[in-house]
Amino acid sequence: MISKTQHDIAIRFGSLVGTMRVRVWSPSGDAPVLFCLPGFIGHIGSEYGFIAEHLARNGYRVVVPDLIGRGESTYFGQKEVYSPRNMMYALHAVFSAFPGRPRFLLGTSWGGIMAIMYVQAFREKFDGLILNDIPATSSGANLEFRDHLIEMCNAEFDSLDEAGRWGHALLDRTLGPLPASLDAAFFGDNYVRQEGSRYRFKIDPVIADVIRDNSGARFDLTDNILGMNGPVAMLYGVDSWHRDPATIEMLRNSGRDITVFDSLAGKHPPLLATRDQHMIVQGFLDYATNRAKVAP
């Protein structure tokens, strides 16, 4: 039997106090813990519910936070609050609230970058890392997609239905094709909030400024990935602009415990809402927990 619960984790940045909403899918008894971090805009958070149901049925506890400024977590209204340092402290509060072993991290896009930064900053031991369509280097930036994210931060609508249809059409065009389970009604129910007589997406509008401020950042995470302790899985959509064949080939041939799945359906990122993608993630977790043996 699966239990589904929600928790509000208290966080504090100086004099500012807020909460992070966390959703948990748990099987009965003790279980390995998988923390799932959404992408920058936060739009992947509710989609994790599909894979969380599957993994909980197969013996894993899945913990999915709404990152600060997104979903049901606190909107601080100040772009300075949404710094990488504050994100590290917020994640530490979440990870500390759910002890257990083994422990795994799954991060989508920017969430994967945050996962790498967290492991590096806190030197916390995780038993495996899943990086879902992360840009290993800044050369894979997509300015059109950046502009779409900014558009979502600022958009407002007259009705819930209009907002759901608009959001679905935008992401189907940029990320799609979306699975049938992620229809316009799903987007309205999960990603839209009412603000007075208007409807907006569940994201602090000042995050648009954060996106603009960081759009020119340069980075190369390949050494960080190679330096991870424990097994690493990297997932890429076959048409993703983050899919760099040269980098993927180097990681595959590095001699490290890194497995790359780079032919998943879709663009950026794979939404982990289909059965074949569920089985890929479960297979990696089963391998990392020694539930499944790999022939030499």
CSV table of C-alpha atoms in Angstrom, one decimal:
chain,number,residue,atom,x,y,z
A,1,MET,CA,0.0,0.0,0.0
A,2,ILE,CA,1.2,3.5,-0.9
A,3,SER,CA,0.8,6.5,1.4
A,4,LYS,CA,0.8,10.1,-0.1
A,5,THR,CA,1.5,12.9,2.3
A,6,GLN,CA,2.4,16.6,2.2
A,7,HIS,CA,4.6,18.5,4.6
A,8,ASP,CA,5.7,22.2,5.0
A,9,ILE,CA,9.3,22.5,5.9
A,10,ALA,CA,10.3,25.7,7.7
A,11,ILE,CA,13.2,27.7,6.2
A,12,ARG,CA,14.8,31.0,7.2
A,13,PHE,CA,17.1,33.4,5.3
A,14,GLY,CA,18.2,36.1,7.8
A,15,SER,CA,15.0,37.9,8.9
A,16,LEU,CA,12.9,36.2,6.2
A,17,VAL,CA,10.9,33.1,7.2
A,18,GLY,CA,9.0,30.8,4.8
A,19,THR,CA,8.2,27.2,4.1
A,20,MET,CA,8.8,24.6,1.4
A,21,ARG,CA,6.0,22.3,0.4
A,22,VAL,CA,7.1,18.7,0.1
A,23,ARG,CA,5.1,15.8,-1.3
A,24,VAL,CA,6.0,12.3,-0.3
A,25,TRP,CA,5.0,8.9,-1.8
A,26,SER,CA,5.9,6.0,0.5
A,27,PRO,CA,5.6,2.3,0.5
A,28,SER,CA,5.0,0.4,3.7
A,29,GLY,CA,8.1,-0.1,5.9
A,30,ASP,CA,11.6,1.1,5.5
A,31,ALA,CA,12.6,2.0,1.9
A,32,PRO,CA,15.4,3.7,0.0
A,33,VAL,CA,14.8,7.5,-0.4
A,34,LEU,CA,14.8,9.3,-3.8
A,35,PHE,CA,14.7,13.1,-3.7
A,36,CYS,CA,13.4,14.7,-6.9
A,37,LEU,CA,14.4,18.3,-7.8
A,38,PRO,CA,12.4,20.2,-10.4
A,39,GLY,CA,13.8,22.4,-13.2
A,40,PHE,CA,14.3,26.2,-12.9
A,41,ILE,CA,10.7,27.1,-13.6
A,42,GLY,CA,9.4,24.4,-11.4
A,43,HIS,CA,7.1,22.9,-14.0
A,44,ILE,CA,8.4,19.4,-13.6
A,45,GLY,CA,7.3,19.1,-10.0
A,46,SER,CA,3.8,17.8,-10.5
A,47,GLU,CA,4.9,15.5,-13.3
A,48,TYR,CA,7.1,13.7,-10.8
A,49,GLY,CA,3.8,12.3,-9.4
A,50,PHE,CA,3.6,9.8,-12.3
A,51,ILE,CA,7.1,8.3,-11.6
A,52,ALA,CA,6.7,8.6,-7.9
A,53,GLU,CA,3.6,6.4,-7.9
A,54,HIS,CA,5.5,3.8,-9.9
A,55,LEU,CA,8.6,3.8,-7.7
A,56,ALA,CA,6.6,3.7,-4.5
A,57,ARG,CA,4.8,0.6,-5.7
A,58,ASN,CA,8.2,-0.9,-6.3
A,59,GLY,CA,9.6,-0.2,-2.9
A,60,TYR,CA,11.1,3.4,-3.0
A,61,ARG,CA,10.1,6.5,-0.9
A,62,VAL,CA,10.0,9.5,-3.2
A,63,VAL,CA,10.3,13.1,-1.9
A,64,VAL,CA,9.4,16.0,-4.2
A,65,PRO,CA,9.8,19.6,-2.9
A,66,ASP,CA,8.3,22.7,-4.5
A,67,LEU,CA,11.5,24.8,-4.6
A,68,ILE,CA,11.3,28.3,-3.1
A,69,GLY,CA,9.3,30.7,-5.2
A,70,ARG,CA,7.4,27.9,-7.0
A,71,GLY,CA,4.3,25.8,-6.5
A,72,GLU,CA,3.0,25.9,-2.9
A,73,SER,CA,6.3,27.1,-1.3
A,74,THR,CA,6.8,30.7,-0.1
A,75,TYR,CA,7.1,33.4,-2.7
A,76,PHE,CA,9.6,35.9,-1.2
A,77,GLY,CA,9.2,38.6,-3.9
A,78,GLN,CA,12.9,39.5,-3.9
A,79,LYS,CA,15.2,38.2,-6.5
A,80,GLU,CA,18.2,38.2,-4.2
A,81,VAL,CA,16.5,35.5,-2.1
A,82,TYR,CA,16.7,33.1,-5.0
A,83,SER,CA,20.5,32.7,-4.9
A,84,PRO,CA,22.3,29.4,-5.2
A,85,ARG,CA,23.5,29.7,-1.6
A,86,ASN,CA,19.9,30.1,-0.3
A,87,MET,CA,18.8,27.2,-2.5
A,88,MET,CA,21.5,25.0,-0.9
A,89,TYR,CA,20.2,25.9,2.6
A,90,ALA,CA,16.6,25.2,1.6
A,91,LEU,CA,17.5,21.8,0.1
A,92,HIS,CA,19.5,20.9,3.3
A,93,ALA,CA,16.4,21.6,5.3
A,94,VAL,CA,14.4,19.2,3.1
A,95,PHE,CA,17.0,16.5,3.0
A,96,SER,CA,17.5,16.6,6.8
A,97,ALA,CA,13.8,16.2,7.3
A,98,PHE,CA,13.8,12.8,5.6
A,99,PRO,CA,16.5,10.5,6.9
A,100,GLY,CA,17.0,7.0,5.6
A,101,ARG,CA,19.4,4.8,3.5
A,102,PRO,CA,20.1,4.3,0.7
A,103,ARG,CA,19.6,8.0,-0.5
A,104,PHE,CA,19.4,9.1,-4.1
A,105,LEU,CA,19.1,12.4,-5.9
A,106,LEU,CA,17.2,13.0,-9.2
A,107,GLY,CA,17.5,16.5,-10.7
A,108,THR,CA,15.9,17.7,-13.9
A,109,SER,CA,17.7,20.4,-15.9
A,110,TRP,CA,18.6,23.2,-13.4
A,111,GLY,CA,17.5,20.9,-10.6
A,112,GLY,CA,20.3,18.5,-11.7
A,113,ILE,CA,22.8,21.4,-11.5
A,114,MET,CA,21.5,22.2,-8.0
A,115,ALA,CA,22.0,18.5,-7.0
A,116,ILE,CA,25.6,18.6,-8.1
A,117,MET,CA,26.2,21.9,-6.3
A,118,TYR,CA,24.6,20.5,-3.1
A,119,VAL,CA,26.7,17.4,-3.1
A,120,GLN,CA,29.9,19.4,-3.7
A,121,ALA,CA,29.0,22.1,-1.0
A,122,PHE,CA,27.8,19.8,1.8
A,123,ARG,CA,29.9,16.7,1.0
A,124,GLU,CA,26.8,14.7,1.8
A,125,LYS,CA,26.9,11.1,0.8
A,126,PHE,CA,24.3,10.0,-1.6
A,127,ASP,CA,24.2,6.5,-3.0
A,128,GLY,CA,23.5,7.5,-6.6
A,129,LEU,CA,22.7,10.5,-8.7
A,130,ILE,CA,20.3,10.8,-11.7
A,131,LEU,CA,20.7,13.8,-13.9
A,132,ASN,CA,17.8,14.3,-16.2
A,133,ASP,CA,18.7,16.4,-19.3
A,134,ILE,CA,21.2,18.7,-17.6
A,135,PRO,CA,23.5,21.0,-19.6
A,136,ALA,CA,26.9,19.6,-18.8
A,137,THR,CA,28.4,22.8,-20.2
A,138,SER,CA,26.9,26.3,-20.8
A,139,SER,CA,27.4,25.8,-24.6
A,140,GLY,CA,24.0,24.1,-24.7
A,141,ALA,CA,22.0,27.2,-23.8
A,142,ASN,CA,18.7,27.8,-25.7
A,143,LEU,CA,17.7,31.5,-25.7
A,144,GLU,CA,14.3,30.8,-27.2
A,145,PHE,CA,13.5,28.4,-24.3
A,146,ARG,CA,14.8,31.0,-21.8
A,147,ASP,CA,12.4,33.6,-23.3
A,148,HIS,CA,9.5,31.1,-22.9
A,149,LEU,CA,10.3,30.7,-19.2
A,150,ILE,CA,10.3,34.4,-18.7
A,151,GLU,CA,7.0,34.6,-20.5
A,152,MET,CA,5.5,32.0,-18.1
A,153,CYS,CA,6.7,34.0,-15.1
A,154,ASN,CA,4.9,37.2,-16.3
A,155,ALA,CA,1.8,35.7,-18.0
A,156,GLU,CA,-1.7,36.3,-16.5
A,157,PHE,CA,-5.1,35.2,-17.7
A,158,ASP,CA,-8.8,35.8,-17.2
A,159,SER,CA,-9.7,32.1,-16.4
A,160,LEU,CA,-8.2,28.9,-15.1
A,161,ASP,CA,-9.1,27.2,-18.4
A,162,GLU,CA,-7.4,29.8,-20.5
A,163,ALA,CA,-4.2,29.6,-18.4
A,164,GLY,CA,-4.2,25.8,-18.6
A,165,ARG,CA,-4.6,25.7,-22.3
A,166,TRP,CA,-1.9,28.4,-22.9
A,167,GLY,CA,0.6,26.7,-20.6
A,168,HIS,CA,-0.1,23.3,-22.2
A,169,ALA,CA,0.3,24.7,-25.8
A,170,LEU,CA,3.5,26.5,-24.9
A,171,LEU,CA,5.2,23.4,-23.3
A,172,ASP,CA,3.9,21.0,-25.9
A,173,ARG,CA,5.5,23.2,-28.6
A,174,THR,CA,8.8,23.6,-26.8
A,175,LEU,CA,9.2,20.3,-24.9
A,176,GLY,CA,6.7,18.0,-26.7
A,177,PRO,CA,5.1,16.1,-27.8
A,178,LEU,CA,3.7,15.9,-24.3
A,179,PRO,CA,2.2,12.6,-23.0
A,180,ALA,CA,-1.6,12.4,-23.1
A,181,SER,CA,-1.7,12.4,-19.3
A,182,LEU,CA,-0.3,16.0,-19.3
A,183,ASP,CA,-3.2,17.7,-20.9
A,184,ALA,CA,-4.5,21.3,-20.6
A,185,ALA,CA,-6.7,20.3,-17.6
A,186,PHE,CA,-3.6,18.8,-15.8
A,187,PHE,CA,-1.7,22.1,-16.3
A,188,GLY,CA,-4.6,24.1,-15.0
A,189,ASP,CA,-5.0,22.0,-11.9
A,190,ASN,CA,-1.3,21.8,-11.0
A,191,TYR,CA,0.4,24.9,-12.3
A,192,VAL,CA,-2.1,27.8,-12.1
A,193,ARG,CA,-3.1,29.9,-9.1
A,194,GLN,CA,-5.7,32.6,-8.7
A,195,GLU,CA,-4.5,36.1,-7.7
A,196,GLY,CA,-7.5,38.3,-7.2
A,197,SER,CA,-9.6,38.1,-10.4
A,198,ARG,CA,-6.6,36.9,-12.5
A,199,TYR,CA,-4.8,33.6,-13.0
A,200,ARG,CA,-1.0,33.1,-13.0
A,201,PHE,CA,1.4,30.3,-13.1
A,202,LYS,CA,2.7,29.1,-9.7
A,203,ILE,CA,6.0,31.0,-9.8
A,204,ASP,CA,7.2,34.2,-8.2
A,205,PRO,CA,7.2,36.8,-11.0
A,206,VAL,CA,10.6,38.1,-9.9
A,207,ILE,CA,12.2,34.8,-11.0
A,208,ALA,CA,12.0,36.3,-14.5
A,209,ASP,CA,14.7,38.8,-13.4
A,210,VAL,CA,16.8,35.9,-12.0
A,211,ILE,CA,16.6,34.2,-15.3
A,212,ARG,CA,17.7,37.3,-17.1
A,213,ASP,CA,20.6,38.0,-14.7
A,214,ASN,CA,22.0,34.5,-15.1
A,215,SER,CA,21.4,33.9,-18.8
A,216,GLY,CA,25.0,34.6,-19.7
A,217,ALA,CA,26.7,32.4,-17.0
A,218,ARG,CA,29.5,30.2,-18.2
A,219,PHE,CA,30.1,26.7,-16.7
A,220,ASP,CA,31.5,23.3,-17.3
A,221,LEU,CA,30.3,20.5,-15.0
A,222,THR,CA,32.0,17.5,-16.6
A,223,ASP,CA,34.8,17.3,-13.9
A,224,ASN,CA,32.1,17.6,-11.2
A,225,ILE,CA,30.2,14.7,-12.8
A,226,LEU,CA,33.4,12.6,-13.1
A,227,GLY,CA,34.2,13.3,-9.5
A,228,MET,CA,30.9,12.0,-8.1
A,229,ASN,CA,31.0,9.1,-5.6
A,230,GLY,CA,28.6,6.3,-6.5
A,231,PRO,CA,26.8,5.5,-9.7
A,232,VAL,CA,25.5,8.3,-12.0
A,233,ALA,CA,22.7,8.0,-14.6
A,234,MET,CA,22.3,10.7,-17.2
A,235,LEU,CA,19.1,11.0,-19.2
A,236,TYR,CA,18.6,13.0,-22.4
A,237,GLY,CA,15.8,13.6,-24.9
A,238,VAL,CA,16.9,12.5,-28.3
A,239,ASP,CA,16.0,16.0,-29.6
A,240,SER,CA,17.3,17.9,-26.6
A,241,TRP,CA,19.6,20.9,-27.1
A,242,HIS,CA,21.5,19.8,-24.0
A,243,ARG,CA,22.4,16.5,-25.7
A,244,ASP,CA,26.1,16.9,-26.6
A,245,PRO,CA,27.4,13.8,-28.4
A,246,ALA,CA,31.1,14.6,-27.7
A,247,THR,CA,30.5,15.1,-24.0
A,248,ILE,CA,28.3,12.0,-23.7
A,249,GLU,CA,31.0,9.9,-25.5
A,250,MET,CA,33.7,11.2,-23.1
A,251,LEU,CA,31.6,10.4,-20.0
A,252,ARG,CA,30.7,6.9,-21.3
A,253,ASN,CA,34.4,6.1,-21.9
A,254,SER,CA,35.7,7.7,-18.7
A,255,GLY,CA,35.9,4.4,-16.7
A,256,ARG,CA,33.6,5.9,-14.0
A,257,ASP,CA,30.3,4.3,-13.0
A,258,ILE,CA,28.3,6.6,-15.4
A,259,THR,CA,25.4,5.3,-17.6
A,260,VAL,CA,24.0,7.6,-20.2
A,261,PHE,CA,20.5,7.1,-21.7
A,262,ASP,CA,20.4,9.6,-24.6
A,263,SER,CA,17.6,8.4,-26.8
A,264,LEU,CA,14.5,9.2,-24.7
A,265,ALA,CA,11.5,10.6,-26.5
A,266,GLY,CA,11.1,14.4,-26.6
A,267,LYS,CA,13.1,17.5,-26.4
A,268,HIS,CA,14.1,19.2,-23.1
A,269,PRO,CA,13.6,17.7,-20.6
A,270,PRO,CA,12.1,14.1,-20.7
A,271,LEU,CA,9.1,14.5,-18.4
A,272,LEU,CA,9.5,11.1,-16.8
A,273,ALA,CA,5.7,10.5,-17.3
A,274,THR,CA,5.9,7.4,-19.5
A,275,ARG,CA,6.3,3.7,-18.5
A,276,ASP,CA,9.5,3.2,-20.4
A,277,GLN,CA,11.1,6.2,-18.6
A,278,HIS,CA,9.9,4.9,-15.3
A,279,MET,CA,11.5,1.5,-15.9
A,280,ILE,CA,14.9,3.2,-16.8
A,281,VAL,CA,14.9,5.1,-13.5
A,282,GLN,CA,13.8,2.1,-11.5
A,283,GLY,CA,16.4,-0.1,-13.3
A,284,PHE,CA,19.1,2.3,-12.2
A,285,LEU,CA,17.9,2.4,-8.6
A,286,ASP,CA,17.6,-1.4,-8.5
A,287,TYR,CA,21.2,-1.6,-9.7
A,288,ALA,CA,22.4,1.0,-7.2
A,289,THR,CA,20.7,-0.8,-4.3
A,290,ASN,CA,21.9,-4.2,-5.5
A,291,ARG,CA,18.3,-5.4,-6.2
A,292,ALA,CA,19.4,-6.1,-9.7
A,293,LYS,CA,22.7,-7.6,-10.7
A,294,VAL,CA,24.6,-6.5,-13.8
A,295,ALA,CA,26.7,-9.1,-15.6
A,296,PRO,CA,30.4,-8.3,-15.8
